[in-house]
Each structure stands twice: as structure tokens, then as C-alpha cells.
CSV table of N, CA and C and ligand atoms in Angstrom, one decimal:
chain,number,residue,atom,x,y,z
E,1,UNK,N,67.4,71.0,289.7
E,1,UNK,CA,66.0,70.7,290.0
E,1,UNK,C,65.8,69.2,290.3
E,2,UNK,N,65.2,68.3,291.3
E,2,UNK,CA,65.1,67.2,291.5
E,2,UNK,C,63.3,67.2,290.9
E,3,UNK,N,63.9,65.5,291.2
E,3,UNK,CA,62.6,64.6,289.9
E,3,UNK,C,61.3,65.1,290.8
E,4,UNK,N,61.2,64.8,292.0
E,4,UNK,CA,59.7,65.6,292.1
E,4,UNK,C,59.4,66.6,291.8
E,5,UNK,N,60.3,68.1,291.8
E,5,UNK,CA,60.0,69.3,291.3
E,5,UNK,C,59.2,69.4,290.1
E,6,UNK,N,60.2,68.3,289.0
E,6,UNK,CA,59.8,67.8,287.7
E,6,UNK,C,58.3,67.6,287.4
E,7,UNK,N,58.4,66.2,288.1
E,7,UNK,CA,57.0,66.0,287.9
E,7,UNK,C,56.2,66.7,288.3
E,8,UNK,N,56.3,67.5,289.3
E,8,UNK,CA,54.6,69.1,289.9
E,8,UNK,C,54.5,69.6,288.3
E,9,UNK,N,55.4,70.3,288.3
E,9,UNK,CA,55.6,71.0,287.4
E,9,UNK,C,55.2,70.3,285.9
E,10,UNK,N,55.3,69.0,285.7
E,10,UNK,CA,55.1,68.6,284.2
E,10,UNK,C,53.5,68.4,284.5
E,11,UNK,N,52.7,67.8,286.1
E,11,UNK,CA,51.8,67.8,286.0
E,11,UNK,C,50.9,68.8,286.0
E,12,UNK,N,51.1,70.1,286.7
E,12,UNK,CA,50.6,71.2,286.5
E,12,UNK,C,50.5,72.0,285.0
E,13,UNK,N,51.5,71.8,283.8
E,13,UNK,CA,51.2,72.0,282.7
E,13,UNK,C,50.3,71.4,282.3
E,14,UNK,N,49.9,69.8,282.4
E,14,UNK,CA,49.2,69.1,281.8
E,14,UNK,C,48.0,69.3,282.4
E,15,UNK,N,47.8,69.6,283.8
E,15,UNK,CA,46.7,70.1,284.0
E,15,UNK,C,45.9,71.4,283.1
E,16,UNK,N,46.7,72.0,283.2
E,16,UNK,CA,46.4,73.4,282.7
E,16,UNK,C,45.9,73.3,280.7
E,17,UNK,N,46.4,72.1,280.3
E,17,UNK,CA,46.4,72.3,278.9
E,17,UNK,C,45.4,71.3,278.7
E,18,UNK,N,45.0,70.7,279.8
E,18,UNK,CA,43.5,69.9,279.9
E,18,UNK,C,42.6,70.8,280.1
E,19,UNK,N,43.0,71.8,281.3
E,19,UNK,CA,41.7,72.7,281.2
E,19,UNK,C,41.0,73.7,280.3
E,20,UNK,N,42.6,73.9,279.1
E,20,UNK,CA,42.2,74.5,278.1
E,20,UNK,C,41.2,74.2,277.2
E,21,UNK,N,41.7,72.4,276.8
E,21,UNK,CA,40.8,72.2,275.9
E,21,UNK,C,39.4,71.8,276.4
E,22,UNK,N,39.3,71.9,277.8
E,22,UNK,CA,38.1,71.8,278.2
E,22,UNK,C,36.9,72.8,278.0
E,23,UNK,N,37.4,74.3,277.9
E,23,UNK,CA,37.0,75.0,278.2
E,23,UNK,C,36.0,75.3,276.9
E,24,UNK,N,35.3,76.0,277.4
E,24,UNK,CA,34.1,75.9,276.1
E,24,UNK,C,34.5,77.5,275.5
E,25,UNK,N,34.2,77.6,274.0
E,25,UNK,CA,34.4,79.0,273.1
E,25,UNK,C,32.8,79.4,273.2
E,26,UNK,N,32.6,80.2,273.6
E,26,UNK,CA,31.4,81.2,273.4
E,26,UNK,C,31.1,82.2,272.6
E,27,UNK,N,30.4,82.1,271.8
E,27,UNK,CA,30.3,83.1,270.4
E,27,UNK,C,29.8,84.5,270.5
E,28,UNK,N,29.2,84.0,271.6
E,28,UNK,CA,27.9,85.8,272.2
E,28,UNK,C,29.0,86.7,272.7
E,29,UNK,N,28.7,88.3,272.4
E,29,UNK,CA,30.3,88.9,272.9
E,29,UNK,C,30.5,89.7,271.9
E,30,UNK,N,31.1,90.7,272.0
E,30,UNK,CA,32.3,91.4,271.2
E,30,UNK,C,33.6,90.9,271.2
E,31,UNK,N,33.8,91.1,269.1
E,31,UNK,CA,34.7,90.5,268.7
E,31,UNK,C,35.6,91.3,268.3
E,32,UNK,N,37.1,91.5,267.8
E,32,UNK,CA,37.8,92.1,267.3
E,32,UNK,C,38.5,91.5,265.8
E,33,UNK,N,38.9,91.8,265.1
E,33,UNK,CA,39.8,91.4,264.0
E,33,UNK,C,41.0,92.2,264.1
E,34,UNK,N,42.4,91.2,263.5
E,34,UNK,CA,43.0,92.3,262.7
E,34,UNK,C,43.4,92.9,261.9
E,35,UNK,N,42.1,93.6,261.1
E,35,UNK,CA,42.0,94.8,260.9
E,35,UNK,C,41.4,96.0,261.4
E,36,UNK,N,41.2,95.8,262.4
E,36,UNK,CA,40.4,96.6,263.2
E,36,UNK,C,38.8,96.6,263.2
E,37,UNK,N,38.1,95.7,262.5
E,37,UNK,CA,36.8,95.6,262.2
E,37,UNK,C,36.3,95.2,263.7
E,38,UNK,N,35.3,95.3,264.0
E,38,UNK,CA,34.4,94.7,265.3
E,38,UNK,C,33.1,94.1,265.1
E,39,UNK,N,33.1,93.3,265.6
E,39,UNK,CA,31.2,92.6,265.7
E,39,UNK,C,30.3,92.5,267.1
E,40,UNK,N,29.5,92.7,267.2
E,40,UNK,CA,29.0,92.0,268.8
E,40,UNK,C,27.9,90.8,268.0
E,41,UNK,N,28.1,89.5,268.3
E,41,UNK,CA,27.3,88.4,268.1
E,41,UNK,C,26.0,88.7,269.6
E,42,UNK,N,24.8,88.7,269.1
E,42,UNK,CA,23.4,88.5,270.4
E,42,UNK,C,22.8,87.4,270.2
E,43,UNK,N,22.1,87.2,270.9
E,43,UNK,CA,20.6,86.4,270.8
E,43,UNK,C,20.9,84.9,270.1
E,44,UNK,N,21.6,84.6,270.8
E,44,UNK,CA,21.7,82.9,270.7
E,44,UNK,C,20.6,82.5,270.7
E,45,UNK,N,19.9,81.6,269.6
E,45,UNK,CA,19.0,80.4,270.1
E,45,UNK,C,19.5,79.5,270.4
E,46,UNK,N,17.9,78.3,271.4
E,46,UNK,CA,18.8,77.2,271.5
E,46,UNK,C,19.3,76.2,270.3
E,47,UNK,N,18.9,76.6,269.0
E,47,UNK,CA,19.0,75.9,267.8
E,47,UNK,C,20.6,76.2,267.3
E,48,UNK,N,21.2,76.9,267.4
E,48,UNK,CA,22.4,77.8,267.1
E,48,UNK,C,22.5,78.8,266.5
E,49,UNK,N,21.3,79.3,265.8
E,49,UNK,CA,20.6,80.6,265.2
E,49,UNK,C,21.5,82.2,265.9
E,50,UNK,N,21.8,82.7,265.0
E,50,UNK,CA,22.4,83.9,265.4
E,50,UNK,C,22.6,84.7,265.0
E,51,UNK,N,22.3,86.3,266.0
E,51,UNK,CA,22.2,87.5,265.0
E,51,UNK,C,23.3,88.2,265.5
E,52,UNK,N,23.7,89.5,264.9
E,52,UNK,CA,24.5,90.9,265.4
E,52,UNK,C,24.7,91.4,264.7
E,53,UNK,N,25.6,92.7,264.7
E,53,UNK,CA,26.2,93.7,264.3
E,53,UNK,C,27.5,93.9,263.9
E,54,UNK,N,28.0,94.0,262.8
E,54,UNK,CA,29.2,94.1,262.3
E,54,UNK,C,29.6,95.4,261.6
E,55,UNK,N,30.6,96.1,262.0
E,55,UNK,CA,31.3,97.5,261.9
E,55,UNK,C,32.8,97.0,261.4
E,56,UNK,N,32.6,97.2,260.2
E,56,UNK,CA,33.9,96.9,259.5
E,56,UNK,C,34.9,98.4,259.3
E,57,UNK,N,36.2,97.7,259.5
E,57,UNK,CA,37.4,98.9,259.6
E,57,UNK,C,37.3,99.4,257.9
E,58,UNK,N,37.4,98.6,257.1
E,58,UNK,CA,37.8,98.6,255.8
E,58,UNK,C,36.5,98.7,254.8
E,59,UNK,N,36.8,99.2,253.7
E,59,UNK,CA,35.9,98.7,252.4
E,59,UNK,C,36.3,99.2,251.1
E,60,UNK,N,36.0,97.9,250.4
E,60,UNK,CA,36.3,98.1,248.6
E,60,UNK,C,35.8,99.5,248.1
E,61,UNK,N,34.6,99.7,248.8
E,61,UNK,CA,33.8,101.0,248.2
E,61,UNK,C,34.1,102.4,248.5
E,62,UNK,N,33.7,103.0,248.0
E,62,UNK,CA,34.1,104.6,248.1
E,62,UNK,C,32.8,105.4,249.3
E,63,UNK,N,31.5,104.5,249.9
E,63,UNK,CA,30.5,104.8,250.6
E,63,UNK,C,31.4,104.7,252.5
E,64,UNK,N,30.5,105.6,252.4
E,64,UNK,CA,31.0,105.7,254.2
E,64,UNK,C,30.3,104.4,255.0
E,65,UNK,N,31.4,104.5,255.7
E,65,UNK,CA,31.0,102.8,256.6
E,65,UNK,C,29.6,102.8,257.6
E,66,UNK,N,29.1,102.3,257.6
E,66,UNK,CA,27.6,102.2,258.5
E,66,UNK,C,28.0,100.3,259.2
E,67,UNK,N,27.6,100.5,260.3
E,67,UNK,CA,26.8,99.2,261.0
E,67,UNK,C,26.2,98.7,259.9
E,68,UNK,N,26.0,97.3,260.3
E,68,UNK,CA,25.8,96.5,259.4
E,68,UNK,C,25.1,95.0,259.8
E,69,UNK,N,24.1,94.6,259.6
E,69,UNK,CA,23.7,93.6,260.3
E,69,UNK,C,24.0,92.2,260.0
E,70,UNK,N,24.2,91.5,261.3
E,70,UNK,CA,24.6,90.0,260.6
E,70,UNK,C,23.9,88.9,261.1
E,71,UNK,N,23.8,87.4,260.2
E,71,UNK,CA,23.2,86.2,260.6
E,71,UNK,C,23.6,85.2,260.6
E,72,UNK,N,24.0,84.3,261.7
E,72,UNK,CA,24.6,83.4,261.9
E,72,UNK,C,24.1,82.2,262.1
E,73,UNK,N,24.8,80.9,262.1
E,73,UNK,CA,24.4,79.7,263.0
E,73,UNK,C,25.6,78.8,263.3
E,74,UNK,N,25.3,78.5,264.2
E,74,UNK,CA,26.6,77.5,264.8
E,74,UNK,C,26.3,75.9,265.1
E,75,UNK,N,27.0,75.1,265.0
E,75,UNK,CA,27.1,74.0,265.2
E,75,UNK,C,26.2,73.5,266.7
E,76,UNK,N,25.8,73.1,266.5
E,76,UNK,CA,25.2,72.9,268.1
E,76,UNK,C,24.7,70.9,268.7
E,77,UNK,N,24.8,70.2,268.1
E,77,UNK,CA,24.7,68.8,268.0
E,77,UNK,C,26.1,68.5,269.4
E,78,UNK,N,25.6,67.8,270.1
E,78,UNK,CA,26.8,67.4,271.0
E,78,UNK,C,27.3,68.6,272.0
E,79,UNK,N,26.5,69.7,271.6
E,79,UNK,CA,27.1,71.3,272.4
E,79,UNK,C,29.1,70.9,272.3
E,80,UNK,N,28.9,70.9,271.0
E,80,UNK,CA,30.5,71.0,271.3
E,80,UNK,C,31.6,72.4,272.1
E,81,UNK,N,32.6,72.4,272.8
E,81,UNK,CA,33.4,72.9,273.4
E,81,UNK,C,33.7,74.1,272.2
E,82,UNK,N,33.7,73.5,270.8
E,82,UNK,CA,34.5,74.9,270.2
E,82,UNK,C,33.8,74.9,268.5
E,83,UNK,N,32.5,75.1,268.4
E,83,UNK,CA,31.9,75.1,267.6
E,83,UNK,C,32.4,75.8,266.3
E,84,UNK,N,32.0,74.9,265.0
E,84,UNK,CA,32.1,75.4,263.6
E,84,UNK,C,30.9,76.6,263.4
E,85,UNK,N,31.4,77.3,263.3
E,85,UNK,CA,29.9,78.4,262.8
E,85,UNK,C,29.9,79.3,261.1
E,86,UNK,N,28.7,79.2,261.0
E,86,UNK,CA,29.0,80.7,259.8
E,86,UNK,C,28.3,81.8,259.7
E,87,UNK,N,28.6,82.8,258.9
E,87,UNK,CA,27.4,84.0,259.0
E,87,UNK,C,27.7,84.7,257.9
E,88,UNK,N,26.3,85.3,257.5
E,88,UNK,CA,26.6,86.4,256.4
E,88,UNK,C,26.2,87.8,256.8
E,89,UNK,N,27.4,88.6,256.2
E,89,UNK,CA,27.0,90.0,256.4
E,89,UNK,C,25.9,90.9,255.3
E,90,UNK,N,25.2,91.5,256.0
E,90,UNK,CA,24.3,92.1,254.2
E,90,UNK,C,24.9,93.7,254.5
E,91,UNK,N,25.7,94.0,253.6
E,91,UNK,CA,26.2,95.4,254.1
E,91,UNK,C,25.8,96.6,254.0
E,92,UNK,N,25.2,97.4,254.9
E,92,UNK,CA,24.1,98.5,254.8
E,92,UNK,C,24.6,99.3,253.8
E,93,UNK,N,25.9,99.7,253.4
E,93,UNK,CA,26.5,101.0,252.5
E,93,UNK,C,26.7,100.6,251.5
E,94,UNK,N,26.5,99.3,251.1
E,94,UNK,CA,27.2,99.1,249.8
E,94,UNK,C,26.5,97.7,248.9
E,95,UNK,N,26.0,97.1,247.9
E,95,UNK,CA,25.5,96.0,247.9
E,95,UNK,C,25.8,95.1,247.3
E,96,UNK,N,27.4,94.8,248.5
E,96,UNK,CA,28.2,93.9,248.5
E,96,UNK,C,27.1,92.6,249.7
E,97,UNK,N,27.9,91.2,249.7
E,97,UNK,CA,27.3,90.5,250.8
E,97,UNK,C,28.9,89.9,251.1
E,98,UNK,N,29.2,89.6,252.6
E,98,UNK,CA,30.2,88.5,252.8
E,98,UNK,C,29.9,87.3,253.4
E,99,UNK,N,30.3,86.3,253.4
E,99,UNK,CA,29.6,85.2,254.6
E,99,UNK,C,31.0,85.1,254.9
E,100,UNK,N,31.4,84.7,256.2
E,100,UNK,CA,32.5,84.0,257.2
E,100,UNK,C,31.7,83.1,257.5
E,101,UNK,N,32.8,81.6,257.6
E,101,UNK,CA,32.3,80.3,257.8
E,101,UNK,C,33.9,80.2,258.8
E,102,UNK,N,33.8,79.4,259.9
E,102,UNK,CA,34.8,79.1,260.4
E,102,UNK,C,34.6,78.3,261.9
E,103,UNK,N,35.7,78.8,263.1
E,103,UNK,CA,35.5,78.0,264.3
E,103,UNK,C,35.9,78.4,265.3
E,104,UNK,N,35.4,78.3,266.7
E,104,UNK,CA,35.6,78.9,268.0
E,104,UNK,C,36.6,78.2,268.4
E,105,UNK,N,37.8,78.5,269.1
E,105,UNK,CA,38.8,77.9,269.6
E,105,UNK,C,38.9,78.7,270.7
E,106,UNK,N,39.3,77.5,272.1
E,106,UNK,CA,39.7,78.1,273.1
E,106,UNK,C,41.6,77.7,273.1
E,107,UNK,N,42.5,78.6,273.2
E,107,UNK,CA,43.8,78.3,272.9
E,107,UNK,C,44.3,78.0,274.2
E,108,UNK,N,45.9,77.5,274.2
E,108,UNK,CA,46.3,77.0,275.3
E,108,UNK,C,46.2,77.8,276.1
E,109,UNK,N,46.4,79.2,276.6
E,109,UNK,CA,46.1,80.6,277.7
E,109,UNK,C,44.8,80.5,277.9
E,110,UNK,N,43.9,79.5,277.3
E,110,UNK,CA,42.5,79.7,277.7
E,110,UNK,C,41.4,80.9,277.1
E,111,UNK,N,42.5,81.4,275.6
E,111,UNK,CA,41.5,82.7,275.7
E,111,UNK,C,40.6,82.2,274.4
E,112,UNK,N,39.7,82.8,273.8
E,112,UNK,CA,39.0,82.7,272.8
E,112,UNK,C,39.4,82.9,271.6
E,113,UNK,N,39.2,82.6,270.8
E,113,UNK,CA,39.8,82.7,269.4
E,113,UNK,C,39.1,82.1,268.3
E,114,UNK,N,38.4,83.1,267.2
E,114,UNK,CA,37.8,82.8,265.6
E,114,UNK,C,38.5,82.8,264.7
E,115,UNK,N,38.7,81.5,264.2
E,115,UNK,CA,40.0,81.4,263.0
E,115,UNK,C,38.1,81.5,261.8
E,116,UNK,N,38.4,82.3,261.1
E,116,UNK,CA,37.3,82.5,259.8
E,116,UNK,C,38.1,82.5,258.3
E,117,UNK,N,37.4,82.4,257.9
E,117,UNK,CA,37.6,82.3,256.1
E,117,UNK,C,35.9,83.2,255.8
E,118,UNK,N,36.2,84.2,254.6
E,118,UNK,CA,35.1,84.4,254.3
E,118,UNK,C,35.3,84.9,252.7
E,119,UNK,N,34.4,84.8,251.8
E,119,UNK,CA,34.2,85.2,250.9
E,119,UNK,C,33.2,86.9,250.4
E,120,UNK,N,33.9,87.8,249.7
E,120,UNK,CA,32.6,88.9,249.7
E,120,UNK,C,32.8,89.1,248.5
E,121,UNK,N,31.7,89.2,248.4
E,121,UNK,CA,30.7,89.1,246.6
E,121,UNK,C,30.1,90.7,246.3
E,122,UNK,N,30.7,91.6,245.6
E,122,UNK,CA,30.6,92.5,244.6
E,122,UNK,C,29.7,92.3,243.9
E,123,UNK,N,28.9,93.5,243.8
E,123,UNK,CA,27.7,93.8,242.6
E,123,UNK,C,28.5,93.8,241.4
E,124,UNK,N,28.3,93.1,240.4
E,124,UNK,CA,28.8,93.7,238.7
E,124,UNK,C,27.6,94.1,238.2
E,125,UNK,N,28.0,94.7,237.1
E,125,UNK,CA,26.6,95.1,236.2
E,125,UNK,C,26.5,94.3,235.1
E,126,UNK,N,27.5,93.4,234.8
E,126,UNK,CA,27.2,92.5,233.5
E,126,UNK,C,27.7,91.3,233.6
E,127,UNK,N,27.3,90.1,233.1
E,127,UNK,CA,27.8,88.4,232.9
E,127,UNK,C,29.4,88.9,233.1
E,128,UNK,N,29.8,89.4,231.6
E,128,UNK,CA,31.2,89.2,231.6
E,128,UNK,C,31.9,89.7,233.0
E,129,UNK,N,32.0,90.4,233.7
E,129,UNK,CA,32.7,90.8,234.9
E,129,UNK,C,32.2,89.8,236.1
E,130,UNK,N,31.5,88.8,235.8
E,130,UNK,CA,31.3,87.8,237.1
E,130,UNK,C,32.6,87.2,237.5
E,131,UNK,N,33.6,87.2,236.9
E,131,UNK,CA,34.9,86.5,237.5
E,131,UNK,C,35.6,87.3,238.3
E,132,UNK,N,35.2,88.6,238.5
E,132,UNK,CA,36.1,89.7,239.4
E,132,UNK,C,35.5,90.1,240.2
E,133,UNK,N,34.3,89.7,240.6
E,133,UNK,CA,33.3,89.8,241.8
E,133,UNK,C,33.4,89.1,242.7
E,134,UNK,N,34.5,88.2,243.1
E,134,UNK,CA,34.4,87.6,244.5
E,134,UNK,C,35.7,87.6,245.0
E,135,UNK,N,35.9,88.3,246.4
E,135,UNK,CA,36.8,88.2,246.4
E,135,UNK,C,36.9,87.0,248.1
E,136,UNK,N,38.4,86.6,248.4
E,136,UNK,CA,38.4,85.6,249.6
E,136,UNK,C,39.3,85.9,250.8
E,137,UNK,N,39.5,85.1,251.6
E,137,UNK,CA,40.4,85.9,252.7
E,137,UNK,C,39.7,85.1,254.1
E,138,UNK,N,40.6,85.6,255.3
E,138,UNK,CA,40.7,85.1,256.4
E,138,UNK,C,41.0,86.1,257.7
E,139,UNK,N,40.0,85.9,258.7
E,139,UNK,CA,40.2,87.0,259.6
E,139,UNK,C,40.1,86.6,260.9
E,140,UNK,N,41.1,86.9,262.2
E,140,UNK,CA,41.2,86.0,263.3
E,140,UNK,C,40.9,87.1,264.2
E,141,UNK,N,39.6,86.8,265.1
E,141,UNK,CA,38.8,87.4,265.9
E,141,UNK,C,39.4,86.9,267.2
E,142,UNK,N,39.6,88.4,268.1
E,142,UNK,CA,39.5,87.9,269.7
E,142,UNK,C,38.7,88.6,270.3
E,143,UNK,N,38.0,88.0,271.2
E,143,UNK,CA,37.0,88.4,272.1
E,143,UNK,C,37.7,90.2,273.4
E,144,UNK,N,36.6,90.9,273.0
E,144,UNK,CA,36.8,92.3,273.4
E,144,UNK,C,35.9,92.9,274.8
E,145,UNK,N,34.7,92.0,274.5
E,145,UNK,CA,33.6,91.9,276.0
E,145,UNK,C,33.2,90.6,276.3
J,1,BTN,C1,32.1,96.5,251.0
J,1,BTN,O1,33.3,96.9,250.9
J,1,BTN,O2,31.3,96.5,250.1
J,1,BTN,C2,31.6,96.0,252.3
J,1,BTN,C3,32.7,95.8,253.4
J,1,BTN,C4,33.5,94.6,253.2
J,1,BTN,C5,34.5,94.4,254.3
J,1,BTN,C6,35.3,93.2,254.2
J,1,BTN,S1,34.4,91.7,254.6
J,1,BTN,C7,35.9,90.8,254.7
J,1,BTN,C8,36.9,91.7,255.4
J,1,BTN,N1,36.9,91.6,256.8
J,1,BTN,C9,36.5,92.7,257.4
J,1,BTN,O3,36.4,92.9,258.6
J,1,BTN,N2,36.2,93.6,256.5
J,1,BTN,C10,36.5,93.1,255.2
């Protein structure tokens, strides 16, 4: 391969990995995890206020899984490209709560991507079992609509 080949080619990567991190993450949408859980995030304000629907694959409890509503807000100062956001779940079957806190990445392929951390907090019925009611974890969302 000769040196101009080279250089198209080194600059069309660099192109391409500029226009990744250009590209802005959008929160509104259906999400996926994996564990198969799904969310559709709606109704963006212009404040970063945010609601939807979360249908989780899994649960601690022995109750049948129901939809589940969620509340969000996202970073919005600067309209950044790939916003920190968080949200909490209130779970219709069970009264458990989780919040995910985390961030929109657009990756090098350009696609979307929620790296999250969330914590979900178990009912106890007494003081002494408050140390076994929270549990923590991490869940990586790709965009489905
Ligand atoms: C419960 O079991 O009381 C409510 C459901 C909890 C589901 C958890 S929240 C964190 C993790 N990510 C998911 O998508 N589901 C589980």
C-alpha cells in the first residue's frame, strides 16, 4: 500500500471517530438491557425532566411482573452530546424502589449506549434487617426504537 492510500484511509478513520463523538445520545426511545429488561423513556422536557415505562425481565420477588412507571432527569446545562442522567423506578408488583443513575454514550459505530449503576431497596419489616435491603449492580442499555 503506498503513503497516500495510508493517509485517505488514516484520515477517513479520524473522520469517522470525530463524527462519533460528535454525535449526540438521545434518551427518548426504547431501551434494552442485558437481561432482557426493556424501558421506553417519553416526554422530555425542556428542563431534562423525564418520564416512562419500565418492564423488567427479572425480580427478587415471588409477584408477577407488571409495567412499571419511571422518573427521570438528565443533565441538560450546555445540552451536552452525551448526558449524565438518573431515574427511579417505583415498582407496581412489589414495594421495592430502584434508581439508576448513569450516562448516554454515543460509541465509536455511532450507536447509543447507557452505561447505569443502580441501587434497589427492599421493604424489611424491622431496624435490624436494614443491612440486607439494598442491593447494587449495573446495567448496559441499547437503544431498540
Ligand atoms: C423487585 O424485584 O422488587 C422489583 C424488580 C427489580 C428489578 C431489578 S432493578 C435492577 C435490575 N435491572 C433490571 O432490569 N431488573 C433488575
Amino acid at each position: 500500500m503506498d503513503r497516500l492510500s495510508i493517509a485517505l484511509i488514516l484520515a477517513l478513520v479520524a473522520a469517522s471517530v470525530s463524527a462519533a463523538a460528535k454525535a449526540k445520545c438521545v434518551l427518548t426511545g426504547s431501551w434494552i438491557n442485558e437481561l432482557g429488561s426493556n424501558m421506553t423513556i417519553s416526554s422530555m422536557s425542556k428542563n431534562g425532566n423525564f418520564s416512562g415505562l419500565y418492564y423488567t425481565a427479572v425480580t427478587a420477588t415471588k409477584e408477577k411482573i407488571k409495567v412499571s412507571p419511571l422518573q427521570g432527569s438528565q443533565h441538560h446545562k450546555n445540552e451536552q452530546n452525551q448526558p449524565t442522567f438518573g431515574f427511579t423506578v417505583n415498582w407496581s408488583f412489589s414495594d421495592s424502589t430502584t434508581v439508576f443513575t448513569g450516562q448516554c454514550f454515543v460509541d465509536k459505530d455511532g450507536k447509543e449506549i447507557l452505561r447505569t449503576t443502580w441501587l434497589l431497596r427492599q421493604e424489611v419489616h424491622n431496624l435490624r434487617d436494614d443491612w440486607k435491603a439494598t442491593s447494587i449492580g449495573s446495567n448496559v442499555f441499547t437503544r431498540f426504537q
